[in-house]
XYZ file of C-alpha atoms in Angstrom:
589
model
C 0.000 0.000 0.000
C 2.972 2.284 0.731
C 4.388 1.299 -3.004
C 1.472 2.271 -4.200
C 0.159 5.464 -2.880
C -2.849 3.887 -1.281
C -3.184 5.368 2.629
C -5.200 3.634 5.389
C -8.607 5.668 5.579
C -12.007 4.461 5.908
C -12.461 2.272 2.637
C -8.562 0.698 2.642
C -9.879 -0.103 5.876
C -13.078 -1.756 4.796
C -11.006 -3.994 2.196
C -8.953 -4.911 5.027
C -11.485 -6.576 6.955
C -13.625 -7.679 4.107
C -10.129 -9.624 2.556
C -9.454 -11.003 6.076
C -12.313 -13.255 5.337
C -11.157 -14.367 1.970
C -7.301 -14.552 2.915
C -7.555 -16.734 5.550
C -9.253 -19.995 3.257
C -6.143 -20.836 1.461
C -4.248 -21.210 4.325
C -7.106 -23.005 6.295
C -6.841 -25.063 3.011
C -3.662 -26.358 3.338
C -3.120 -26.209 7.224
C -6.388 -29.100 7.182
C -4.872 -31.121 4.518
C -1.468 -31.646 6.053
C -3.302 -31.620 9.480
C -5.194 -34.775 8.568
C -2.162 -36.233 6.744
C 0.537 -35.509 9.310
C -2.413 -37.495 11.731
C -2.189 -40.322 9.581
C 1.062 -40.769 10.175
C 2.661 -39.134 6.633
C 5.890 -37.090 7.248
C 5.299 -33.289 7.168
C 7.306 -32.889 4.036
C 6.012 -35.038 2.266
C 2.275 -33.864 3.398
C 3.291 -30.510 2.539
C 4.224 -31.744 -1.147
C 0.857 -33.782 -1.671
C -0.843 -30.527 -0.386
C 0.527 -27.609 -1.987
C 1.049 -30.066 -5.558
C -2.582 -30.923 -5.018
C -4.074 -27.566 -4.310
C -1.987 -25.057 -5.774
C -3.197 -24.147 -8.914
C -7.242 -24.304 -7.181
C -6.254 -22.161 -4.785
C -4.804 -19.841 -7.148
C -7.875 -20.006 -9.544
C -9.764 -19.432 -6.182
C -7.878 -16.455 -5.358
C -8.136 -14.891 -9.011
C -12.041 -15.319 -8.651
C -11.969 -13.839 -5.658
C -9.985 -10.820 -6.961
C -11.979 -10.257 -9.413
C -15.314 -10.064 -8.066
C -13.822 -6.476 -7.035
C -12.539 -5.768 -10.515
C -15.455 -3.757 -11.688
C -14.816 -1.495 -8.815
C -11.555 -0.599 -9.559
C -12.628 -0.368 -13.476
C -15.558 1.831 -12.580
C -15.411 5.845 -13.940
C -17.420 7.665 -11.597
C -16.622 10.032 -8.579
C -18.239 6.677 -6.479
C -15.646 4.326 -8.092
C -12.867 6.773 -7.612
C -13.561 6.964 -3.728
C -13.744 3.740 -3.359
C -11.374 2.262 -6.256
C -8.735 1.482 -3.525
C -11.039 -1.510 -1.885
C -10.144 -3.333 -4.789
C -6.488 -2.437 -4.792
C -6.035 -3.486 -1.822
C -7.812 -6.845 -1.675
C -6.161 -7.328 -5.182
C -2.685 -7.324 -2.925
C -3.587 -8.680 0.135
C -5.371 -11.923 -1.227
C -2.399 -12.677 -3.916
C -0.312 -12.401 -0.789
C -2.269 -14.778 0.615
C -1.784 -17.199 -1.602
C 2.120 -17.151 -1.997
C 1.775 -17.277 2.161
C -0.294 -20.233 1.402
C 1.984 -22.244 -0.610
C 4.822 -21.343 0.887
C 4.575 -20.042 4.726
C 1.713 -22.249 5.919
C 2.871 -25.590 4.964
C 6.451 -24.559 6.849
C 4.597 -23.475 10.058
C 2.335 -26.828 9.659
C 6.008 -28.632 9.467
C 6.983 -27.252 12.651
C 3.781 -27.178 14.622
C 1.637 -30.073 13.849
C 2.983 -33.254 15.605
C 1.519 -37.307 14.792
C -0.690 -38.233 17.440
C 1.095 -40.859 19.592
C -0.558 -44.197 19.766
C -0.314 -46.862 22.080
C 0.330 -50.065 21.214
C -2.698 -51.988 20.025
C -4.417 -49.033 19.716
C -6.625 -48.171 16.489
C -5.873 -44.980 14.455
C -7.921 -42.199 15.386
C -10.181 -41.430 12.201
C -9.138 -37.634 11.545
C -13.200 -36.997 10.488
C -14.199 -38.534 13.643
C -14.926 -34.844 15.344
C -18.293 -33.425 16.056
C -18.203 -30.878 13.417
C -17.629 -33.584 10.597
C -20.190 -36.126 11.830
C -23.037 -33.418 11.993
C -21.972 -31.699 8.297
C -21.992 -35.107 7.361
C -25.398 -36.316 8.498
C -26.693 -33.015 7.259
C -25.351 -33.623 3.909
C -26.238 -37.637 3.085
C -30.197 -36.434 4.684
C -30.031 -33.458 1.714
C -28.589 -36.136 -1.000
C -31.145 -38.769 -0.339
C -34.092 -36.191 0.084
C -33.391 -34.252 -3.021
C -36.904 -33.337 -3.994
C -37.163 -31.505 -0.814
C -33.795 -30.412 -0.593
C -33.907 -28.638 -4.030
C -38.331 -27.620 -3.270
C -37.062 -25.494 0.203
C -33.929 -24.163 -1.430
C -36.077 -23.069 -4.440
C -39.442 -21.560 -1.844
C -36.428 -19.566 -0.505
C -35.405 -18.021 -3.509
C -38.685 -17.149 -4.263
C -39.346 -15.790 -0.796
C -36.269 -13.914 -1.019
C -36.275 -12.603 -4.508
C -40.315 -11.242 -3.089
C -38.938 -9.673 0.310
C -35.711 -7.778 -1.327
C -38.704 -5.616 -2.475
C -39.209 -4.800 1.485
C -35.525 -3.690 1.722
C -34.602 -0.048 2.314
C -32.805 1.415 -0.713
C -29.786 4.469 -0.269
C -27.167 5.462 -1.091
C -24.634 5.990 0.966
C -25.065 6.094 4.823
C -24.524 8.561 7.281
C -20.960 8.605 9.104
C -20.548 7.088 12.586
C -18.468 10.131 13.664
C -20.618 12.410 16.135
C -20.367 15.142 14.175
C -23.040 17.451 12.375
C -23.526 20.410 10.658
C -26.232 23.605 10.849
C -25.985 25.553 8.014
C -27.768 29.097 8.455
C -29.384 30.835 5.722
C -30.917 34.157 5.839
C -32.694 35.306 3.444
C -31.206 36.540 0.772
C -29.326 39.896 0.743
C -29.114 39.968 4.366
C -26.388 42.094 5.513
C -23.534 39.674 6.829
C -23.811 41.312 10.634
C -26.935 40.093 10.810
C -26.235 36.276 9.690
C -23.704 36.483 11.979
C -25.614 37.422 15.087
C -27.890 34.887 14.113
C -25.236 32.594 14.052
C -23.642 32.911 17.112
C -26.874 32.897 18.860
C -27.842 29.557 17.462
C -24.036 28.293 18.418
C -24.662 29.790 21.898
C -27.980 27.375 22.111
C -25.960 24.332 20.897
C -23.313 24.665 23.137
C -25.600 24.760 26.380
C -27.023 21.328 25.083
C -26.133 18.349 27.500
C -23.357 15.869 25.803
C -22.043 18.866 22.887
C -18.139 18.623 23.274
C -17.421 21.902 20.866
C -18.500 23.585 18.285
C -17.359 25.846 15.159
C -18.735 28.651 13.489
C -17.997 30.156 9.942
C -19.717 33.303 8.790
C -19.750 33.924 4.644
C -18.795 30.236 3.890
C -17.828 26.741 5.309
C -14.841 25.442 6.809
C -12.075 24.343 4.853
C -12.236 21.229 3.248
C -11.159 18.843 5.637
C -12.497 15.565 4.493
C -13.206 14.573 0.587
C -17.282 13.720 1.326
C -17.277 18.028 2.915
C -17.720 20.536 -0.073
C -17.389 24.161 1.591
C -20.462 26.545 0.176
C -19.872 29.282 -1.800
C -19.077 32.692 0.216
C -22.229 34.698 1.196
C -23.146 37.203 3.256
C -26.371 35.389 3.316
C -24.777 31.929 5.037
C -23.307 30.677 8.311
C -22.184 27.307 9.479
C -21.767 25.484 12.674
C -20.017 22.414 12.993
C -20.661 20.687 15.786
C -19.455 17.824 18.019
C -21.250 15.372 20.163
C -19.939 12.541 23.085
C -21.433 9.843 20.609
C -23.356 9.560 17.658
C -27.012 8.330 19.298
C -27.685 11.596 20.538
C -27.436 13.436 17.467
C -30.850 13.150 16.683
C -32.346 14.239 19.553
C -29.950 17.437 19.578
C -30.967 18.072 15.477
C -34.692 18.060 16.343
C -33.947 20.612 19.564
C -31.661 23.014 17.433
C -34.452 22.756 14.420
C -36.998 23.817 16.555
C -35.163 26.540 18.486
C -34.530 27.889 15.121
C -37.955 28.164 13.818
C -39.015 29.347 17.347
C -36.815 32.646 18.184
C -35.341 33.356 14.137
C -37.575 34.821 11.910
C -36.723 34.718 8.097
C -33.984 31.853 8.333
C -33.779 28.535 6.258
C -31.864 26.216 8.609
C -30.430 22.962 7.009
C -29.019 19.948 9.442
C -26.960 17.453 7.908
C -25.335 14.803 8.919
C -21.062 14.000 7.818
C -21.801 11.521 5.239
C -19.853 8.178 4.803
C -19.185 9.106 1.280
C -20.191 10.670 -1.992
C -23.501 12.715 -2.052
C -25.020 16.245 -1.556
C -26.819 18.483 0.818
C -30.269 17.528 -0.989
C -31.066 14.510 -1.425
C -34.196 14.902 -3.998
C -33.346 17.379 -6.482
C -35.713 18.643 -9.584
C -33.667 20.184 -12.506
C -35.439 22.363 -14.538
C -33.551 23.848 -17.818
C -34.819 26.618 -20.182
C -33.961 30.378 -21.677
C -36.305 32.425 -19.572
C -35.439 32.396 -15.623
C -39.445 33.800 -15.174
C -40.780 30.897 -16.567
C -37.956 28.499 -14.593
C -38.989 30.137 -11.008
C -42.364 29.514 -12.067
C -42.058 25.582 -12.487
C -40.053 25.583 -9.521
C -42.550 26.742 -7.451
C -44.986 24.335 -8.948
C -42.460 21.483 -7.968
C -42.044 23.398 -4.078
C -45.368 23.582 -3.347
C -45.816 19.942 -4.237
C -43.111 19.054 -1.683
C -44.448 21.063 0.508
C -47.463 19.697 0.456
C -45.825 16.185 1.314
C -45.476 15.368 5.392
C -42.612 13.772 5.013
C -40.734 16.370 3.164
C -38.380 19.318 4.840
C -35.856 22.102 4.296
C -37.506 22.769 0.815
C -36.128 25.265 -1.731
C -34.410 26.127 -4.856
C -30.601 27.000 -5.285
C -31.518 30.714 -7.097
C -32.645 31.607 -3.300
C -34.957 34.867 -3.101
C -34.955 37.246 -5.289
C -33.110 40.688 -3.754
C -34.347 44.583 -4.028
C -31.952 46.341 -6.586
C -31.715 50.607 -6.734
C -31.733 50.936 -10.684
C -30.607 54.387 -12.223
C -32.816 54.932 -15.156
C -29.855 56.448 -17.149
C -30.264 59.417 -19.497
C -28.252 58.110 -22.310
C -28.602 61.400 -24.753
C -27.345 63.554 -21.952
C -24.734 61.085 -20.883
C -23.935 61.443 -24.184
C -23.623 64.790 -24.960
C -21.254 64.924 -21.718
C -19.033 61.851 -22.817
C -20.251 60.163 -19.373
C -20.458 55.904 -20.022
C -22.497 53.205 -17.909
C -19.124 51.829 -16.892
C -17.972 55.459 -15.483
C -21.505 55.726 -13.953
C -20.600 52.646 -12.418
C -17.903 52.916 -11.085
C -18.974 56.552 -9.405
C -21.837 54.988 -7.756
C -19.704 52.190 -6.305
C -17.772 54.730 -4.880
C -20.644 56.585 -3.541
C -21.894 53.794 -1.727
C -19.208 51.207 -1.211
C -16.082 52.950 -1.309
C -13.376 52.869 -3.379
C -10.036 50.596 -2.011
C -6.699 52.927 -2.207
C -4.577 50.569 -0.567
C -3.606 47.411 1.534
C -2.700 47.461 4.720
C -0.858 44.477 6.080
C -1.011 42.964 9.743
C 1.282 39.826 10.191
C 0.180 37.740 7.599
C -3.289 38.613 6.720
C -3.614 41.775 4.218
C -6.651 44.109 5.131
C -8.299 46.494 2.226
C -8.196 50.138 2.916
C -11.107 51.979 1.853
C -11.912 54.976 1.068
C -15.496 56.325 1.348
C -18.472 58.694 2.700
C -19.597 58.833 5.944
C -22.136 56.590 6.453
C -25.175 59.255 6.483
C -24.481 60.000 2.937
C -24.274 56.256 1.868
C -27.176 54.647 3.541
C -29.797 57.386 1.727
C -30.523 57.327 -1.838
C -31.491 60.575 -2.182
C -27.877 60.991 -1.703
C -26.804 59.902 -4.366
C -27.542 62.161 -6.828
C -25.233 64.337 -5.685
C -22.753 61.689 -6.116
C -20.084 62.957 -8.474
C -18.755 61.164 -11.952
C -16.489 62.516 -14.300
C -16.723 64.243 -17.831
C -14.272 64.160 -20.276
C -16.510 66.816 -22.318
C -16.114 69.095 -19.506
C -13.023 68.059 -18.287
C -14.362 67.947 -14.475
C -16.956 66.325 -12.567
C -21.070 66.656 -12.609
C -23.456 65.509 -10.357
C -24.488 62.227 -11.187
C -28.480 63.762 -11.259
C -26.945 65.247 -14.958
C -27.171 61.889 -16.394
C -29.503 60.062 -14.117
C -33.037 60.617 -14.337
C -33.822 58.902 -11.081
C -33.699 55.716 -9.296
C -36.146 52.653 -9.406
C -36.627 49.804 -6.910
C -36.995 46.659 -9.028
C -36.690 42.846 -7.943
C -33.650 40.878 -9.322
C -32.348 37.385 -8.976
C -28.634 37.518 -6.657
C -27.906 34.556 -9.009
C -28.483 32.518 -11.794
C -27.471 29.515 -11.829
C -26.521 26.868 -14.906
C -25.557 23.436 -16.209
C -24.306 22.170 -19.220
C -24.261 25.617 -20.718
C -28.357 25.911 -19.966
C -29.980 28.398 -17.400
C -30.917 25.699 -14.998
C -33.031 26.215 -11.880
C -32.781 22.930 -8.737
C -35.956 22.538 -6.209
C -34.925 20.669 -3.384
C -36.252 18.669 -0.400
C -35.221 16.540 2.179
C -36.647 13.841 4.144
C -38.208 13.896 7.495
C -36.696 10.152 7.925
C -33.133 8.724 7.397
C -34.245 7.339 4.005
C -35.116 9.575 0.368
C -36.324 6.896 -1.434
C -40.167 6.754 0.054
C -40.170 10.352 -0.371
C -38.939 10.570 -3.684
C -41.211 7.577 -4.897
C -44.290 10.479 -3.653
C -42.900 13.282 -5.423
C -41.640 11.891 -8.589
C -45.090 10.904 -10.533
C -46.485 14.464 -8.966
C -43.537 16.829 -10.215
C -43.178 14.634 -13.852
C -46.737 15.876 -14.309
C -45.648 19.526 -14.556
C -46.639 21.001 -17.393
C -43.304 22.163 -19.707
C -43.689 24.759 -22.267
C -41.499 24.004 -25.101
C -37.999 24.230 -24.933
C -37.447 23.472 -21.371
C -36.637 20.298 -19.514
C -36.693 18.446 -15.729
C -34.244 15.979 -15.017
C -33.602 14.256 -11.717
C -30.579 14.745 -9.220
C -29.650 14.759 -5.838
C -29.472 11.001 -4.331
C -31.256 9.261 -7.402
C -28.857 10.668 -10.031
C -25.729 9.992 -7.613
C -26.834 6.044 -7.238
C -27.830 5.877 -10.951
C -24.501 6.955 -12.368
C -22.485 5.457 -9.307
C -24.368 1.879 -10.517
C -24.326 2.300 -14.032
C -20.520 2.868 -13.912
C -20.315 -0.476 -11.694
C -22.227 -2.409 -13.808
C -20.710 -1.159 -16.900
C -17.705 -2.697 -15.723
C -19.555 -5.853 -14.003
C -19.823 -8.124 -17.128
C -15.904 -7.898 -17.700
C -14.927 -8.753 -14.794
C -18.013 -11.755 -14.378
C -16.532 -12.768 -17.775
C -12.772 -12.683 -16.689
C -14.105 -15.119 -13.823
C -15.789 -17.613 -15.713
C -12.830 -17.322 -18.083
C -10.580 -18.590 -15.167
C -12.799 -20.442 -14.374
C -13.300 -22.874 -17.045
C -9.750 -23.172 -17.745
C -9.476 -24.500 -13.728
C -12.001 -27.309 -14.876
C -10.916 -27.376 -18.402
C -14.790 -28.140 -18.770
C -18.308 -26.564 -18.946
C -20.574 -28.526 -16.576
C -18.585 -27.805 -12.989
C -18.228 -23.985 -14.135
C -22.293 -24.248 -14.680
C -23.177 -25.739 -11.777
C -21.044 -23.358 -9.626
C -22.847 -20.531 -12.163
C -26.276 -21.824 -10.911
C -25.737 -21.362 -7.396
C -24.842 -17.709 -7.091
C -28.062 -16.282 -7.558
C -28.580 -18.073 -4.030
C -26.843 -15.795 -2.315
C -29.813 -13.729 -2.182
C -31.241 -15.516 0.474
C -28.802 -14.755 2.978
C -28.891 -10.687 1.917
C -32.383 -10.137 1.988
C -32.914 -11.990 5.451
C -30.031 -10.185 6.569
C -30.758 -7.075 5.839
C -34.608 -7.336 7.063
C -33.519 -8.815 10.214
C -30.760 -5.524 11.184
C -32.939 -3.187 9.382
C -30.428 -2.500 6.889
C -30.714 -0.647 3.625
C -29.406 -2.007 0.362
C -26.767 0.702 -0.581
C -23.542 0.975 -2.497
C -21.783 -0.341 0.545
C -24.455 -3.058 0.859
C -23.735 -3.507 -3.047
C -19.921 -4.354 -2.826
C -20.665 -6.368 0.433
C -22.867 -8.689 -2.435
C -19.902 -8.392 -4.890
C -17.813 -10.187 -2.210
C -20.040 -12.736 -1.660
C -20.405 -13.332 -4.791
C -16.690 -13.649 -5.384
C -16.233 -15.809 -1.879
C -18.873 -18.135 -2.957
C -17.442 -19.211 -6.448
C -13.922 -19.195 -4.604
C -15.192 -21.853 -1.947
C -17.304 -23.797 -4.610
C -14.649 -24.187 -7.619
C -12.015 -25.486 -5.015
C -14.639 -27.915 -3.311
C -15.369 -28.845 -7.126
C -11.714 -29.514 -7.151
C -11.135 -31.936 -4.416
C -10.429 -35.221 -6.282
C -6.225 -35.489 -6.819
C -6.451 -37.731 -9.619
C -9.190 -35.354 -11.368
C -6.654 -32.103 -10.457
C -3.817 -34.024 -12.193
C -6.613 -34.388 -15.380
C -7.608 -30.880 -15.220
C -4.380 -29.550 -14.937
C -2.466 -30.818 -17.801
C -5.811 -29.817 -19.429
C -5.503 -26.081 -18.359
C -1.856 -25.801 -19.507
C -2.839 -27.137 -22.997
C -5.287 -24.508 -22.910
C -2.861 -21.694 -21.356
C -0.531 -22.869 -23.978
C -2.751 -22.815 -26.701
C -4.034 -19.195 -25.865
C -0.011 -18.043 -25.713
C 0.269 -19.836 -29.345
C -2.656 -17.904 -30.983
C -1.549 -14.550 -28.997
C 2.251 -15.022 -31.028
C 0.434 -15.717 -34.437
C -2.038 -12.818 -33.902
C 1.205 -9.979 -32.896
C 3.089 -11.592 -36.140
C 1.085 -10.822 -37.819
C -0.282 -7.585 -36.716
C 3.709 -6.495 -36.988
C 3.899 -7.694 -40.818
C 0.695 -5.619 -41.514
């Protein structure tokens, strides 16, 4: 992992303990056989040879299929498969390391450890499958073999039952981090003088930090934090916006504390659109249902938008609901006289400019204090820049005249109009997002509401509504998966088949994978678990562990392994042959 640039965070660490469940069969593999051997009174070497020349090339096969049950992962192009493209890294490492440990460790450690079991004289042998564990698999097994109508009618009711209660299962994305730490994100409305968001602000952080079991918290006014962890994206600065992170003694009170600080909020601060989130595990945004609507005129956009707010407003289950153009702010319009202007050489840009002055200030320098550099302004007082009136007899220069005129020479007067802060757009379209949250932990009930309700908006022609927030995260983070599934499924029967160097054992190992179905759905409605991306390469695994497990077992007979092998190498040779022809003649074209 060093070699390769691959640090130990959260998913590294996943592949860890998910390949500590894989790594551990070939050596369990080879430890039994020379066990039972070494018990039988064969010397250790020559156990270890009948071992390793027995299972060798299975176990490798074995280890390849396991490997590449996470290949799709690491071939997947998507911001998902990127965070987690190291999971297959590292099991790709750690489980061929396995198997060299296998083959070459283990059977020197069984050597050394494993003694013959003394026997006294007249004594019978010990029969090594005489334990507990052995005699029950092995009752359970010859009842399943001679009952194999009803062995194969439950296994099949199961499927069935389990393929009908994976309906029941809780679908998401990715789930919420198991670090107690949250975030309150404060937004006034828009145009709010940044004073004011911050007093608002501090007062909510005040409130948070008098709550039983809050360890700290941290306040930004304007904009988030830094980025300090890849699944945090900072907002964009506003004088509109302030955050508080906040940290708790453990993660089961964070709920409680959210619905508190959500309803002290709407309580004692008027005009303010809190927003609670969770950290996130991984990939995702602050919105988990998202309506896109695209089109030339932003009237027409805010007008579908509030269509698609007031339906999710209208939902129970549905909170923190908005769009990402915010409110519309109050904007002092000259109405500029452009023939006088004209006649006195005055531009908009110059008219500009003056009126910035007038009212903002105009920065003449930089003053520096340690290492942060302060803007020095220079402006009115702030009588003269708070009152409109006042600015008429702002000043703006003529180069007709050669001196400055009162700004009232080319301004007729000033108009209060209403004017979006910002527009907003996506792939080079104005584009306009109505969000929503869920009450619950879970979008996907919520969405399910919404979606047939907002796809029944009316569109005028020439504008669009597309999806995003959690549903278009999952759909591209699976589409890029399974893009990349069918290589890697076809890489594994490819290996395979040449283990067997036949059809049938490959099918029948085939047939049973859909099986493993059984064991997630009843898993997952027993813990109350949702089935999501996590959940997804947890079935990858299994997948992979279960054709590992079954094309060894298929491989147990020495004098078929001898058959197969020389088979396989044929094959392997054969493939090398055609490979040579092909690049000769590909270099003599």
């Amino acid at each position: 992992m060093h070699l390769y640039g691959i640090e130990l965070q959260r998913i590294s660490l996943g592949a860890l303990i998910i390949a500590l469940g894989m790594l551990v069969d070939n050596a369990i593999v080879v430890a039994e056989g020379m066990m039972i051997r070494i018990k039988r009174g064969m010397p250790a070497m020559k156990a270890a040879g009948e071992v390793v020349g027995a299972n060798g090339w299975a176990l490798l096969g074995g280890t390849a299929v396991g490997i590449l049950a996470f290949a799709a992962i690491g071939m997947s192009q998507s911001n998902t498969g990127e965070f987690t493209r190291s999971l297959f890294y590292v099991i790709l490492i750690s489980l061929s390391l396995s198997w060299v440990t296998a083959v070459s460790t283990t059977p020197l450690l069984c050597a050394l450890l494993l003694k013959k079991d003394d026997k006294k004289e007249g004594e019978e042998e010990k029969d090594p499958y005489a334990g507990a564990g052995f005699v029950i698999y092995k009752g359970i097994l010859k009842f399943a073999l001679k009952q194999r109508v009803l062995t194969i009618g439950v296994i099949l009711a199961m499927f069935v039952s389990a393929v009908w209660g994976f309906g029941f299962v809780k679908n998401a994305f990715f789930p919420n981090a198991n670090t107690p730490m949250f975030f309150v994100d404060v937004w006034e409305v828009e145009g709010t003088d940044i004073h004011q968001t911050r007093d608002d602000t501090l007062k909510v952080a005040e409130f948070i930090r008098g709550q039983e079991g809050v360890e700290w918290t941290a306040t930004f006014i304007g904009g988030g934090a830094s980025r300090f962890s890849l699944v945090y994206t900072p907002q964009d600065s506003t004088k509109a916006y302030g955050q508080i992170i906040v940290r708790t003694e453990n993660r089961e009170m964070i709920a409680d504390l959210q619905t508190k600080i959500d309803q002290f909020m709407t309580d004692n601060i008027e005009s303010i659109e809190p927003k609670i989130k969770s950290l996130r595990i991984g990939p995702g945004r602050d919105s988990k249902i998202e309506a896109r609507f695209a089109g030339p005129d932003p009237e027409v956009l805010r007008d579908l938008s509030s269509q698609a707010e007031a339906i999710m407003h209208a939902d129970p289950g549905a909170k923190e609901v908005r769009n990402d153009w915010r409110q519309p702010v109050k904007l002092i319009k000259p109405i500029f006289n452009e023939q006088v202007a004209r006649q006195l050489g005055v531009t908009r840009t110059e008219l500009t400019a003056s009126l910035r002055a007038a009212s903002e200030g105009t920065q003449v320098g930089i003053y520096r204090d340690g290492v942060r550099l302060l803007p020095i302004y220079f402006r009115a007082d702030a009588s003269e820049r708070q009152d409109v009136s006042q600015l008429m007899d702002a000043q703006v220069y003529s180069p007709v005249l050669e001196r400055t005129v009162p700004i009232a020479q080319v301004v007729v007067g000033f108009e209060t109009v209403w004017e979006d802060a910002m527009i907003r757009g996506r792939d080079r379209l104005t584009t306009i997002i109505a969000s929503a949250n869920p009450t619950g932990e879970l979008a996907a009930p919520l969405f399910e509401r919404l979606k047939p309700q907002i796809e029944a908006i009316e569109l005028p022609p020439g504008y669009t509504m597309d999806w995003g927030g959690e549903y278009e995260d999952s759909a591209e983070a699976q589409g890029a998966l399974f893009s990349a599934i069918p290589v890697s499924f076809i890489m594994m029967i490819i290996v395979v088949v040449l283990l067997f160097g036949k059809v049938r054992q490959p099918l029948i190992i085939w047939i049973t994978v859909p099986l493993a179905i059984i064991g997630i759905t009843a898993g997952l409605l027993l813990l109350d678990g949702a089935f999501d991306f996590m959940a997804l390469l947890g079935a990858l695994s299994l997948i992979g562990l279960l054709i590992k497990m079954r094309s060894y077992s298929s491989k147990k007979s020495t004098c078929r392994q001898k058959r197969n092998l020389s088979t396989m190498r044929l094959l392997i040779l054969r493939s090398l042959v055609c490979v040579r022809l092909c690049w000769r003649r590909v270099r003599r074209s």
